[in-house]
Amino acid sequence: MRYRSLFTTIVLLFALFSLKAQNDYFFAEGTRFDPKIPSPEKYLGYPIGTLHTRHDAIVGYMRELARISDRAKLDTIGETYEHRQLVVLTITSPENHRNLESIRKEHLKLTDPTQSVGDYTDMKSVVLLGYNVHGNEPSSSEAAMLTAYYYVAGQSAEVRAALKDAVLMVDPTFNPDGRDRHSTWANSYLGDPMVSDPIDVEHNEAWPRGRTNHYWYDLNRDWLPLAHVESQARIDFYHKWYPNVVTDFHEMGTNSTYFFEPTKPFGSENPVVPRDNYDGLNNLFAGYFHEALDEIGSLYFTKEQYDNSYPGYGSTYPDIHGALGLVFEQASSRGHVQDSPTGKVAFAFTIKNHVTSSLATVRASVGEREVLLKHMENYFDSALEEGAKNPVKGWVFGDPADDGRNQAFIDLLLRHKIKTVALNDDIELDGKNYKAGKAFYVPNAQKQYRMVRTMFEKVIDFHDSIFYDASSWTAALTYNMPYAEWKGKQDLSGKELTRNDLKGTYARVPKTNYAYLIEWNEYYAPKALNYLLEKGVYVNYGSKPFSIETNEGVKEYGYGTLMIPVSRQEMDADLVHAYVEEATEIAGIRAQSVKTGFSTSGVDLGSGSFTTVRKPKAIMLIGGNTNSAEAGEVWHLFDSKVGMPITKVDMDNADRINWSNYNTLILVSGSYNSLGESTLDRIKLWVREGGTLITIKGATSWAIGAKWVNEKYAPRSERETPERMDYVTSRDFYGAQSIGGSMYMTDIDITHPIGFGYTSRELPVYRNHSTLIQPSSSPTNTVVKYTENPLLSGYVSKANLKDIGGTASLIATSMGRGNVVMFVDNPNFRGMWYGTNRLLFNAVFFGNY
Ligand SMILES: [Zn+2]
């Protein structure tokens, strides 16, 4: 490509790279700019494309534009874990700025089915230009600065028309922590002259790489789970404005070209999104994209791949909100310039393509303004209509045993603006009792009907059998939430909830000189337990149920109940009381006090069924080929839900660990053979002496393969493979045989310490892998086992489903004086599996059972 090599030459000689050349390179020749507005190059002091711009400098540039120009205003909508600002630069005409709040209110009428707009003449297209959700796909934030410059400083009639008819919102960096992690790497290894050799360190980041956020989570999966502060802030802002168009800019392999939507038809489209989105809007916009990219000579492809089904993508969530979400993918230079089979890929070239698409997006959003506004109004009108017509009137849910998990689930619904009420009366459905106070209702007849379906509906019929990611995301199952359809004539009545109603259930507990009790079935009980252990309080857990007279009357207690005896502590009764108060207050749960150890039924408090909890001293190996997403999920879980530190040690330093400092080792997916024989022998000895080894997914396979435990893979049934097939169909054939992300039902032994706190034997789990493990030969070791016909939601082939049925999902076994707790499935997937998190809490706190 003549174009690319010409520019590469320019970049490599960037001393000659004048401001005019920059503008002429990134924008159409002759584009005029207001000289009072600094270009990104002028502000930063280097030409765009010659360095990776730090996030604080990106924010600084946006702030400077807002300071100088009456076309721009900067809002800080939140901050990351590392305290980097999340900002949005709103660009529109000065007149629109003066009326911004009334424009917003007018716009929101489109999302309200009780109001009819119809005449769109004076309304604006609202365009959210979002960039850089994957930190190591850095061209997009650079493009964000150039795009902002174009609309703030541009003098053309086209720019002025856009500012009159549209409100542009530039969110330059969805993932600032990841961006800076990657940018620092790429800048640190930048050579002079540059090195384009793909094996050079500049092009190969170290673990955990920059794609993810602080906790190594993929934020482009988090628009549904909202596990992270970045997504929570973004969703709040989103629902303030309901943009008509949302962009999501990415990078892909260096050897590729460019991708814009439409994505692959049918199989990778979301089942609740109206067809008009895919057949109408996507094709309409594609015309603008190809025209713009043709103009600058860029090669591209569409339709063949990329997925638009999972609602947690930044390009899919808007589709479920009456907007058009758009994913763009650019071949990455991953570094400043990198060799590819078709020549050098320069950073500036990758930026230029994203600038071109950004401008084309605005052009389309202005050109198709009325189409977009009408689409949004129809979308929410039809959502309410469809919801009202559904023979299922709504959804009743609530776990009578776990307020913390109920409230976490309701919090998710409310963040997504799903109307939820607390039921006034008890109700029995499908043989389950839903008790007022712990039972809730979500009506289908609401404007967020399609999000309601996303939360509750199980999907097992599919157009296709190949999935880029997950084929199921039924949120109620991830929270292990008991729920049922309500098919009565009227909606159930109750108080509509707001997030202010979600404050836990903490209440003061009277002081006692005997003992305090805390129910383990509360999701946040581990947080209280950890606090007590940190304060040096001795806590016992019970392995048998009992009933006893408490300050709240006679109460039944289940497996795993925490019991804090007062007289056996090395502190006085007042201090014990104060710590129990503090622990339950920070965890948002209740404790009860008792004055007697004599139970009304079951074991007494002095029974041998009570065991002292060992204070966890946990360590996790990271780096090397360990799975950073799984490691991040463990880290984030214990930080955010328990407040317990976990020591993270790079594989390279494993031989320096003093194992006597720890009692719990967590291994996530990865191969640990590279640790070397002496370190592995040391770890084995440590387990035999009483350590708890917890293995997750691939680490379980590794432990079985390395013969650390005596468990076996389950046999796979014979597959019918055709004798001969055409080469072109083989990908589809084998794709349909793999096990993607789906949800399955298991049976859990709730009397086993690893199953403590569960009150039902039914536990949904997530599986996105093909490892099948036989139930253990020791009958009590298979704590969680797949039911015979376990599919709950998602795609799986018939043969695979048959093979999965009856296999193990979690095995706990002894090894010398220690234990090995083996998770076949990931209990923490995407921070959304509140239902299975407890298994890991149990393994950490009760792992030495
Ligand atoms: Zn990406």
PDB file of C-alpha atoms and ligand atoms in Angstrom, residues 133-134 137 211 250-251 329, ligand 1:
ATOM      1  CA  VAL A 133     -11.517  -0.054  26.666  1.00  0.00           C
ATOM      2  CA  HIS A 134      -8.553  -2.361  26.114  1.00  0.00           C
ATOM      3  CA  GLU A 137      -5.117  -1.117  21.961  1.00  0.00           C
ATOM      4  CA  ARG A 211      -5.617  -4.969  28.114  1.00  0.00           C
ATOM      5  CA  HIS A 250     -10.255  -1.727  19.370  1.00  0.00           C
ATOM      6  CA  GLU A 251      -7.141  -3.226  17.844  1.00  0.00           C
ATOM      7  CA  GLU A 329     -11.066  -3.102  15.022  1.00  0.00           C
TER       8      GLU A 329
HETATM    9 ZN    ZN B   1     -10.145  -4.841  22.089  1.00  0.00          ZN
END
